[in-house]
PDB file of C-alpha atoms and ligand atoms in Angstrom:
ATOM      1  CA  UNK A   1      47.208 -39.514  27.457  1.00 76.00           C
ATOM      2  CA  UNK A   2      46.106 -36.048  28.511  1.00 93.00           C
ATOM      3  CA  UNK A   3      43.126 -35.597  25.927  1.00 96.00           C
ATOM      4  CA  UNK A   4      39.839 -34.659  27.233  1.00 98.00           C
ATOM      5  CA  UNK A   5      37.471 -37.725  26.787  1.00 98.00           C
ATOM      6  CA  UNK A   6      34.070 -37.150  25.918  1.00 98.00           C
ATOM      7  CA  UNK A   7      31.203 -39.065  27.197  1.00 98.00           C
ATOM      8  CA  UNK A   8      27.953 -39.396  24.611  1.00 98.00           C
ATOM      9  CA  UNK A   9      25.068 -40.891  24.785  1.00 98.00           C
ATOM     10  CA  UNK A  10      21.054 -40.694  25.569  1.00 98.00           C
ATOM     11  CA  UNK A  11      19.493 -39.330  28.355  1.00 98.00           C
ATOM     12  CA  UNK A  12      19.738 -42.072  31.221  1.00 98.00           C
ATOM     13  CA  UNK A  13      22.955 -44.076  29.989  1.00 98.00           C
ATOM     14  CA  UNK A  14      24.856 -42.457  33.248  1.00 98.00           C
ATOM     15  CA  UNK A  15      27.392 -40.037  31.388  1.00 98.00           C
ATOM     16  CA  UNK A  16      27.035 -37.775  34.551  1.00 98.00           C
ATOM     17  CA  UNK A  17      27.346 -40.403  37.013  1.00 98.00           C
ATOM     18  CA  UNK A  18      30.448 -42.478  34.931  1.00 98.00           C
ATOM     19  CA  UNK A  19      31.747 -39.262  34.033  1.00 98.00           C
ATOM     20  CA  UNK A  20      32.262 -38.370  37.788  1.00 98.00           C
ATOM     21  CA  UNK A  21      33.734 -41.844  38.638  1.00 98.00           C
ATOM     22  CA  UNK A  22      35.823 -41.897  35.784  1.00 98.00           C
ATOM     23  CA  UNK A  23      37.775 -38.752  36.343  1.00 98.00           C
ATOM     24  CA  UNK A  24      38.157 -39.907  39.839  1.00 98.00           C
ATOM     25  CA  UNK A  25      39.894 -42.647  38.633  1.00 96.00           C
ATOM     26  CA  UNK A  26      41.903 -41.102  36.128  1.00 96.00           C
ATOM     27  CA  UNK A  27      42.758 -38.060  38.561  1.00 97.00           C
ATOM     28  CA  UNK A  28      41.034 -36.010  35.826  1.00 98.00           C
ATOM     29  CA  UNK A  29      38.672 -32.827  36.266  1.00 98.00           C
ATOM     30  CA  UNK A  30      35.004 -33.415  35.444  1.00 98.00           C
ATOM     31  CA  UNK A  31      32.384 -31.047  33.485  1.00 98.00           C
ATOM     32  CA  UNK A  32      28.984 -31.948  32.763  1.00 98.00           C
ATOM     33  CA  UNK A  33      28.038 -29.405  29.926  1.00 98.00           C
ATOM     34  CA  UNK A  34      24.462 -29.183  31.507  1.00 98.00           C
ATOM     35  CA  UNK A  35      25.650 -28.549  34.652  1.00 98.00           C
ATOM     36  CA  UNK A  36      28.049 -25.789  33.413  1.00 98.00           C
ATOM     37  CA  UNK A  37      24.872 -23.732  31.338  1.00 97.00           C
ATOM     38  CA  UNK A  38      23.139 -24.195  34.374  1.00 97.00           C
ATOM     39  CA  UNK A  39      26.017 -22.553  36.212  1.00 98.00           C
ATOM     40  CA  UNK A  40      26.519 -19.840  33.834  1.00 97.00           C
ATOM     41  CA  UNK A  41      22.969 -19.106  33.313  1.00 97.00           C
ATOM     42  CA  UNK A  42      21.406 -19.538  36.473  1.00 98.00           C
ATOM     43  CA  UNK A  43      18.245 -21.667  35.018  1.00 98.00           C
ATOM     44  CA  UNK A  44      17.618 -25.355  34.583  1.00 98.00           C
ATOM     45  CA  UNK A  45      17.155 -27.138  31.296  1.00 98.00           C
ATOM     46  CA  UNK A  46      13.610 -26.810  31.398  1.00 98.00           C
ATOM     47  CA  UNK A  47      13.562 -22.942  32.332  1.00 98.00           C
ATOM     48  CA  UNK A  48      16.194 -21.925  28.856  1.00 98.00           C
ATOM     49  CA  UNK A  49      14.056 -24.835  27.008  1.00 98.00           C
ATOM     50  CA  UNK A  50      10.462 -22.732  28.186  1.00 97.00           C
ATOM     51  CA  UNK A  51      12.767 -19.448  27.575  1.00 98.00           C
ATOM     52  CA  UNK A  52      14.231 -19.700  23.903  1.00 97.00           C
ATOM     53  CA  UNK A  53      12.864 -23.442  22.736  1.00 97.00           C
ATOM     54  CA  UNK A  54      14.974 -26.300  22.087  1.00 98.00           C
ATOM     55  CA  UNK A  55      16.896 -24.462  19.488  1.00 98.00           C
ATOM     56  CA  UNK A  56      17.865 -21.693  22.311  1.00 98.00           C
ATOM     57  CA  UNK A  57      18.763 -24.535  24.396  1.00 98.00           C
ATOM     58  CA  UNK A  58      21.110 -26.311  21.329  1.00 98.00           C
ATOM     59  CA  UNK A  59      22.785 -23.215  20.693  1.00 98.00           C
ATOM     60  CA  UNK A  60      23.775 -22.458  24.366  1.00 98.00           C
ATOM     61  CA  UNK A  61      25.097 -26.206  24.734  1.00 98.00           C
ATOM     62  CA  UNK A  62      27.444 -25.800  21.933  1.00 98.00           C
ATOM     63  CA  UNK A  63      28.777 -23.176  23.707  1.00 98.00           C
ATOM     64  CA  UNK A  64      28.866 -24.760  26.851  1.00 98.00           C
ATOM     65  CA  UNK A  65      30.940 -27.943  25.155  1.00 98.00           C
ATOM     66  CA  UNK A  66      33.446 -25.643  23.586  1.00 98.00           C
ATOM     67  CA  UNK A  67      34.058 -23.992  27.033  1.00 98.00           C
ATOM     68  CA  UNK A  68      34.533 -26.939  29.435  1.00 98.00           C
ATOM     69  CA  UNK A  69      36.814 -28.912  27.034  1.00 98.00           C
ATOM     70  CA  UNK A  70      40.331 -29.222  28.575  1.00 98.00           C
ATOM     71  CA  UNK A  71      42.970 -30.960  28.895  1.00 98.00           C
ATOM     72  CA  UNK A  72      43.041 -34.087  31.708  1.00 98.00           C
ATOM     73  CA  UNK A  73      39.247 -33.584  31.628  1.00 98.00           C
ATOM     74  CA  UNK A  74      36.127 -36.018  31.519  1.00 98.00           C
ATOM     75  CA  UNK A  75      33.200 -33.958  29.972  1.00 98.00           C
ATOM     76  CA  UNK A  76      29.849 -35.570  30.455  1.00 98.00           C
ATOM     77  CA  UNK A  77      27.946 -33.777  27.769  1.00 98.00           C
ATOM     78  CA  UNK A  78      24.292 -33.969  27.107  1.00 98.00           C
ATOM     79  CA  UNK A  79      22.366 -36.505  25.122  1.00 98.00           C
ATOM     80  CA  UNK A  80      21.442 -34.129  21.916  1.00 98.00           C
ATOM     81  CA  UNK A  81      25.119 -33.133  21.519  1.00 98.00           C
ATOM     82  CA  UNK A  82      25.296 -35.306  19.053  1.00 98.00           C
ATOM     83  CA  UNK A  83      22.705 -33.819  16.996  1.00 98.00           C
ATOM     84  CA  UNK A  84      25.001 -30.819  15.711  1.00 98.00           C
ATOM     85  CA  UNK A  85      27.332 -31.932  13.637  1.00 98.00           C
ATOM     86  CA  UNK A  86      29.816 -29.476  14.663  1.00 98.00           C
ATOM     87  CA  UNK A  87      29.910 -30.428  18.035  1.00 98.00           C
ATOM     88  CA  UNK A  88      30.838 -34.164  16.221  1.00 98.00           C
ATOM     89  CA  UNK A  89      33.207 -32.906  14.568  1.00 98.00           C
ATOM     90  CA  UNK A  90      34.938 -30.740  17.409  1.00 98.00           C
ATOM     91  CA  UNK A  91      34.739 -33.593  20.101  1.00 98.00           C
ATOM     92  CA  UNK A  92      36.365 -35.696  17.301  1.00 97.00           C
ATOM     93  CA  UNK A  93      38.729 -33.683  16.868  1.00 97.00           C
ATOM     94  CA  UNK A  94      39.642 -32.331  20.488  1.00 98.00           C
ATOM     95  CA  UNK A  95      39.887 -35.878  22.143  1.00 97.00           C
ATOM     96  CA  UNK A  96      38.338 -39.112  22.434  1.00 97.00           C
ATOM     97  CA  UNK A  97      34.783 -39.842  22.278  1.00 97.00           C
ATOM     98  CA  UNK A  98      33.506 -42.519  24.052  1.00 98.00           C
ATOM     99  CA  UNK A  99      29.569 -44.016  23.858  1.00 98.00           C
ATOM    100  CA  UNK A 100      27.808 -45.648  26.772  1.00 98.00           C
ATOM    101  CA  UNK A 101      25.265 -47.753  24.843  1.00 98.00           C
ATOM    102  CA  UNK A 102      22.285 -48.855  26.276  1.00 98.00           C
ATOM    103  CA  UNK A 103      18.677 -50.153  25.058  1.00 98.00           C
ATOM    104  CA  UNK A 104      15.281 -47.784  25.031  1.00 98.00           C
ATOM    105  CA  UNK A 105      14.116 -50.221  28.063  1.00 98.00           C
ATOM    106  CA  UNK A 106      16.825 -49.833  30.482  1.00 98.00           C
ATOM    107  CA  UNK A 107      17.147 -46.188  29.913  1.00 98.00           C
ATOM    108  CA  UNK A 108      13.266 -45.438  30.305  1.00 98.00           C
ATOM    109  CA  UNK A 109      13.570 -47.720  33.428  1.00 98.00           C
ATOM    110  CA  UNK A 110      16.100 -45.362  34.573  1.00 97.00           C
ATOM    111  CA  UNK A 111      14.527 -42.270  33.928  1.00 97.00           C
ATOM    112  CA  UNK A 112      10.813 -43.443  35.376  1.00 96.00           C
ATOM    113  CA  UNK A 113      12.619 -44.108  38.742  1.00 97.00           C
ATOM    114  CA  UNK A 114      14.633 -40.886  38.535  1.00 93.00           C
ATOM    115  CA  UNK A 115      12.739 -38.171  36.122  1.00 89.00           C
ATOM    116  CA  UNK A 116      14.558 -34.919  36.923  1.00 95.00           C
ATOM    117  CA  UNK A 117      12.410 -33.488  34.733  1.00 93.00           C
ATOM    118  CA  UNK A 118      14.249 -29.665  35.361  1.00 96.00           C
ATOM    119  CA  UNK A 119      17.149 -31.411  33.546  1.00 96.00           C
ATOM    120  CA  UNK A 120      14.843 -33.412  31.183  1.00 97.00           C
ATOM    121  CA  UNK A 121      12.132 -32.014  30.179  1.00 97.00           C
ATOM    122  CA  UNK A 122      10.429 -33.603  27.349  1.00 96.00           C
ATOM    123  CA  UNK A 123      12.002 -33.959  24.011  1.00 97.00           C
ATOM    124  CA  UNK A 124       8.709 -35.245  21.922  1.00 95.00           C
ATOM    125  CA  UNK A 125       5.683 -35.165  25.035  1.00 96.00           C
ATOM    126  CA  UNK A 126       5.278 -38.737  24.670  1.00 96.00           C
ATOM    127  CA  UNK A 127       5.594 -41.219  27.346  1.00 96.00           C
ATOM    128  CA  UNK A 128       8.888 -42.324  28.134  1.00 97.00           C
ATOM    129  CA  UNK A 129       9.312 -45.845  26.658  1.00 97.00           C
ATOM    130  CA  UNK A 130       8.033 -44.358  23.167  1.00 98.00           C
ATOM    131  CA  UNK A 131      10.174 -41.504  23.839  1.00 98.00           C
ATOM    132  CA  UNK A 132      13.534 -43.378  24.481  1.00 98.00           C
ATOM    133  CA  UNK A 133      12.538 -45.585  21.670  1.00 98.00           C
ATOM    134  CA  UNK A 134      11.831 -42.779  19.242  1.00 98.00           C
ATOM    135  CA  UNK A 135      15.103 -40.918  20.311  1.00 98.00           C
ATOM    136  CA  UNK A 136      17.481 -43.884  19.767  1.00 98.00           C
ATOM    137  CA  UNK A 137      15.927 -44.463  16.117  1.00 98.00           C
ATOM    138  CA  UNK A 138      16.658 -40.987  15.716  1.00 98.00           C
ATOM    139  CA  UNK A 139      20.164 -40.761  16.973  1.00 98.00           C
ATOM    140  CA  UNK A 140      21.734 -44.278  17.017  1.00 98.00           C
ATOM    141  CA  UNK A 141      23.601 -43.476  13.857  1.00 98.00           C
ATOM    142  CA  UNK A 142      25.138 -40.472  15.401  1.00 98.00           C
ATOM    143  CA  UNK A 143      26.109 -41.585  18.624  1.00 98.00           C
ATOM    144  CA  UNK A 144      28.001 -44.727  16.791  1.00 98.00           C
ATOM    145  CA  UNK A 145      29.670 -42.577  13.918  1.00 98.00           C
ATOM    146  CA  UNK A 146      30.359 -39.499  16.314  1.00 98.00           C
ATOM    147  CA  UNK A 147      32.389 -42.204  18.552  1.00 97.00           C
ATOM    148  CA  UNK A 148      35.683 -43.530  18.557  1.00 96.00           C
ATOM    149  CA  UNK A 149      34.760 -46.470  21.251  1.00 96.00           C
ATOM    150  CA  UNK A 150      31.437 -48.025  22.248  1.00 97.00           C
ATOM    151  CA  UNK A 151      31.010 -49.618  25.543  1.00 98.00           C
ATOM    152  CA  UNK A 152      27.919 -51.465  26.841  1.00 98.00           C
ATOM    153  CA  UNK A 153      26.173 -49.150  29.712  1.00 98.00           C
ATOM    154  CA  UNK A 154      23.963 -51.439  30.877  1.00 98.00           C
ATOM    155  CA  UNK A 155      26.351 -52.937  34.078  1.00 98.00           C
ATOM    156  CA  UNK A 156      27.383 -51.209  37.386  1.00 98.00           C
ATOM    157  CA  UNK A 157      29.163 -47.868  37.001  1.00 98.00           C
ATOM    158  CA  UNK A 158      32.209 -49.193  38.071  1.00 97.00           C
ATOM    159  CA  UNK A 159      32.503 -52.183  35.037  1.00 98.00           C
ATOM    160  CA  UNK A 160      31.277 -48.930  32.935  1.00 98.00           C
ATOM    161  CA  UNK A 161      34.338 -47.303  34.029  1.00 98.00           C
ATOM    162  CA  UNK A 162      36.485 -50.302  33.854  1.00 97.00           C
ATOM    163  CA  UNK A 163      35.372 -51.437  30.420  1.00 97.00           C
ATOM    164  CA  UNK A 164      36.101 -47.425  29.459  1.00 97.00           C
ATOM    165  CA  UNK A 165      39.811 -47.650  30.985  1.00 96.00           C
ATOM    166  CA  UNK A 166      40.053 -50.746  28.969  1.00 96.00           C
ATOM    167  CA  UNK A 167      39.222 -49.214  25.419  1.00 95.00           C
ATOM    168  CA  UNK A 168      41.635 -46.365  25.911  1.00 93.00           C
ATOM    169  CA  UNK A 169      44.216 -49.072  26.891  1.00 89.00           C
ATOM    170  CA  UNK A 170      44.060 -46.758  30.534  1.00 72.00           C
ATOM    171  CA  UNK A 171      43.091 -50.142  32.577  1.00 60.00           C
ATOM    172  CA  UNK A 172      43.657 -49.399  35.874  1.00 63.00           C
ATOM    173  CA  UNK A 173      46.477 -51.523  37.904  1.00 53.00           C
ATOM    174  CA  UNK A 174      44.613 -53.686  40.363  1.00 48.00           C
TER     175      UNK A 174
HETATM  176  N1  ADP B 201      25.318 -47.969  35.265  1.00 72.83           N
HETATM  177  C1  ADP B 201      24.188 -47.624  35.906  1.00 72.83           C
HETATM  178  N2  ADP B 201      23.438 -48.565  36.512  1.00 72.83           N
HETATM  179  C2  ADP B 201      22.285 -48.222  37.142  1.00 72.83           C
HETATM  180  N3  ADP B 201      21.789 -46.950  37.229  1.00 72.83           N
HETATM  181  C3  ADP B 201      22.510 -45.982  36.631  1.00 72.83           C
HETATM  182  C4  ADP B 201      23.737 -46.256  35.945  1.00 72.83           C
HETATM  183  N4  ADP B 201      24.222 -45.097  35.448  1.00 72.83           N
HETATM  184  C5  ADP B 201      23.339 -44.132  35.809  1.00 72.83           C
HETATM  185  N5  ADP B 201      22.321 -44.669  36.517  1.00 72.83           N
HETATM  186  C6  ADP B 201      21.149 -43.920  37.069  1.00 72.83           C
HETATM  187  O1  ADP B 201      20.403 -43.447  35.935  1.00 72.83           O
HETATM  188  C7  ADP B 201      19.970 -42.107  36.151  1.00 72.83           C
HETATM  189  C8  ADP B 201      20.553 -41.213  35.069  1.00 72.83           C
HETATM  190  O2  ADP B 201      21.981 -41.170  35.240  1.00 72.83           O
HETATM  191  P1  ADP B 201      22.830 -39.962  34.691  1.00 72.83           P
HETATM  192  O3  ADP B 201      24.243 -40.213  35.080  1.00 72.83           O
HETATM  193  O4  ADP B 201      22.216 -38.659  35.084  1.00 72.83           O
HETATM  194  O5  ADP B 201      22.662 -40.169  33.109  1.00 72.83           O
HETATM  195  P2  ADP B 201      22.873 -39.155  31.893  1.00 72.83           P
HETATM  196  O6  ADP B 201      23.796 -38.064  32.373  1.00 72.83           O
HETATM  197  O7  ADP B 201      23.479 -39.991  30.811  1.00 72.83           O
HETATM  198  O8  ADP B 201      21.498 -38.668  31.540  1.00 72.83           O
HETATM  199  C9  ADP B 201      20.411 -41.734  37.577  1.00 72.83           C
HETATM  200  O9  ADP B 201      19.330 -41.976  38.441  1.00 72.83           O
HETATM  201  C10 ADP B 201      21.565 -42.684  37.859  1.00 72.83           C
HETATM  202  O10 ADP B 201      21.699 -42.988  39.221  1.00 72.83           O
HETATM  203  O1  S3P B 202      18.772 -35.990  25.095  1.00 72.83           O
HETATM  204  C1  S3P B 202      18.601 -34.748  25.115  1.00 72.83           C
HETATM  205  O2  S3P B 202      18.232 -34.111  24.100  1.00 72.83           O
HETATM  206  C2  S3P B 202      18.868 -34.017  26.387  1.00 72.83           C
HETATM  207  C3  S3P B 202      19.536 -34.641  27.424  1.00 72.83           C
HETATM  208  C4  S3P B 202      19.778 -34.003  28.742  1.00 72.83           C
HETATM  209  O3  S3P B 202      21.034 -34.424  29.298  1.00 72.83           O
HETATM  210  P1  S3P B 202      21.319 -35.916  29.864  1.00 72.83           P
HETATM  211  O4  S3P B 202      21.587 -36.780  28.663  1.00 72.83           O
HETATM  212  O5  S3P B 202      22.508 -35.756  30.736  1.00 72.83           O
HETATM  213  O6  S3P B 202      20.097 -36.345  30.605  1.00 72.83           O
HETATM  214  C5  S3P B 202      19.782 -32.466  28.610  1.00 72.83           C
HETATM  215  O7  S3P B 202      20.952 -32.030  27.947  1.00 72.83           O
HETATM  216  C6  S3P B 202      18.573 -31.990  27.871  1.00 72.83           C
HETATM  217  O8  S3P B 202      17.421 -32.306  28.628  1.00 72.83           O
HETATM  218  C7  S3P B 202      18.451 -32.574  26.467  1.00 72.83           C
HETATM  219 MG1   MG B 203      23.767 -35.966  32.406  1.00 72.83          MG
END
């Protein structure tokens, strides 16, 4: 297989840290569509976000998604992808589209150890248990229908990547 895969998810379920170990694995390239408007831009997150608003920021990542995707490529992309539908329907279309699932409490434990708040600034400037919990009401829906396999984030990186191998029938030889 030599479709790009697609890595969804909220903010904390470790699509930039599976992402990287994945393509390792695969002997793929890796993008992380944040990393690339940060790149291209020269700004963080927060800076376009304080710049041009959230809608700024949405319009710039669809860009970003359409110009990473490749071939032999694992694209981390950001956890409000999802929220266009056209960036759905391209990843659908492009390659597969894999969700690392995880619950609001793991993910806010994540993200209290680890804010990075240049990269995540806040999405509803509530506290960020109620956020995660609000966001995954809000976007559970899309993240299963905009998917073609789920897998369970909440292990090590490595059984992320593993169970990920697995669903694309990729499962490494040892
Ligand atoms: N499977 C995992 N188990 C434990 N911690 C993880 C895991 N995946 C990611 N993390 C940690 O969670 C934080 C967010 O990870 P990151 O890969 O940036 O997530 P995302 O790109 O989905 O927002 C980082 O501090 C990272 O080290
Ligand atoms: O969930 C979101 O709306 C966002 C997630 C972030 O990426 P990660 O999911 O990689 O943290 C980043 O794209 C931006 O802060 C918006
Ligand atoms: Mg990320």
């Amino acid at each position: 297989m030599s479709l790009p895969i697609f890595l969804i998810g909220a903010r904390g379920c470790g699509k930039t840290t599976v992402g990287k170990a994945l393509s390792q694995a695969l002997g793929y390239a890796f993008c992380d569509t944040d990393h690339h408007l940060q790149l291209t831009t020269q700004r963080s997150v927060a800076e376009i976000v304080a710049a041009e608003g959230w809608e700024g920021f949405r319009a710039r990542e669809t860009e970003s998604l359409r110009a990473v995707t490749a071939p032999l490529t694992v694209i981390a992309t950001g956890g409000g992808m999802v929220l266009a539908e056209e960036n759905c329907r391209f990843m659908q279309e492009q390659g597969r589209v894999i969700w690392l699932s995880a619950s609001p409490e793991v993910l806010a434990d994540r993200l209290e150890s680890q804010p990075e708040t240049a990269q995540r600034p806040t999405l509803t400037g509530r506290p960020i248990a109620d956020e995660m919990e609000e966001v995954l009401r809000e976007r559970t829906h899309l993240y299963r229908s905009a998917s073609h396999h789920q897998v369970n984030a909440m292990q090590k990186p490595e059984g992320v990547v593993d169970e990920i191998l697995r669903s694309l029938s990729l499962a490494r030889a040892s």
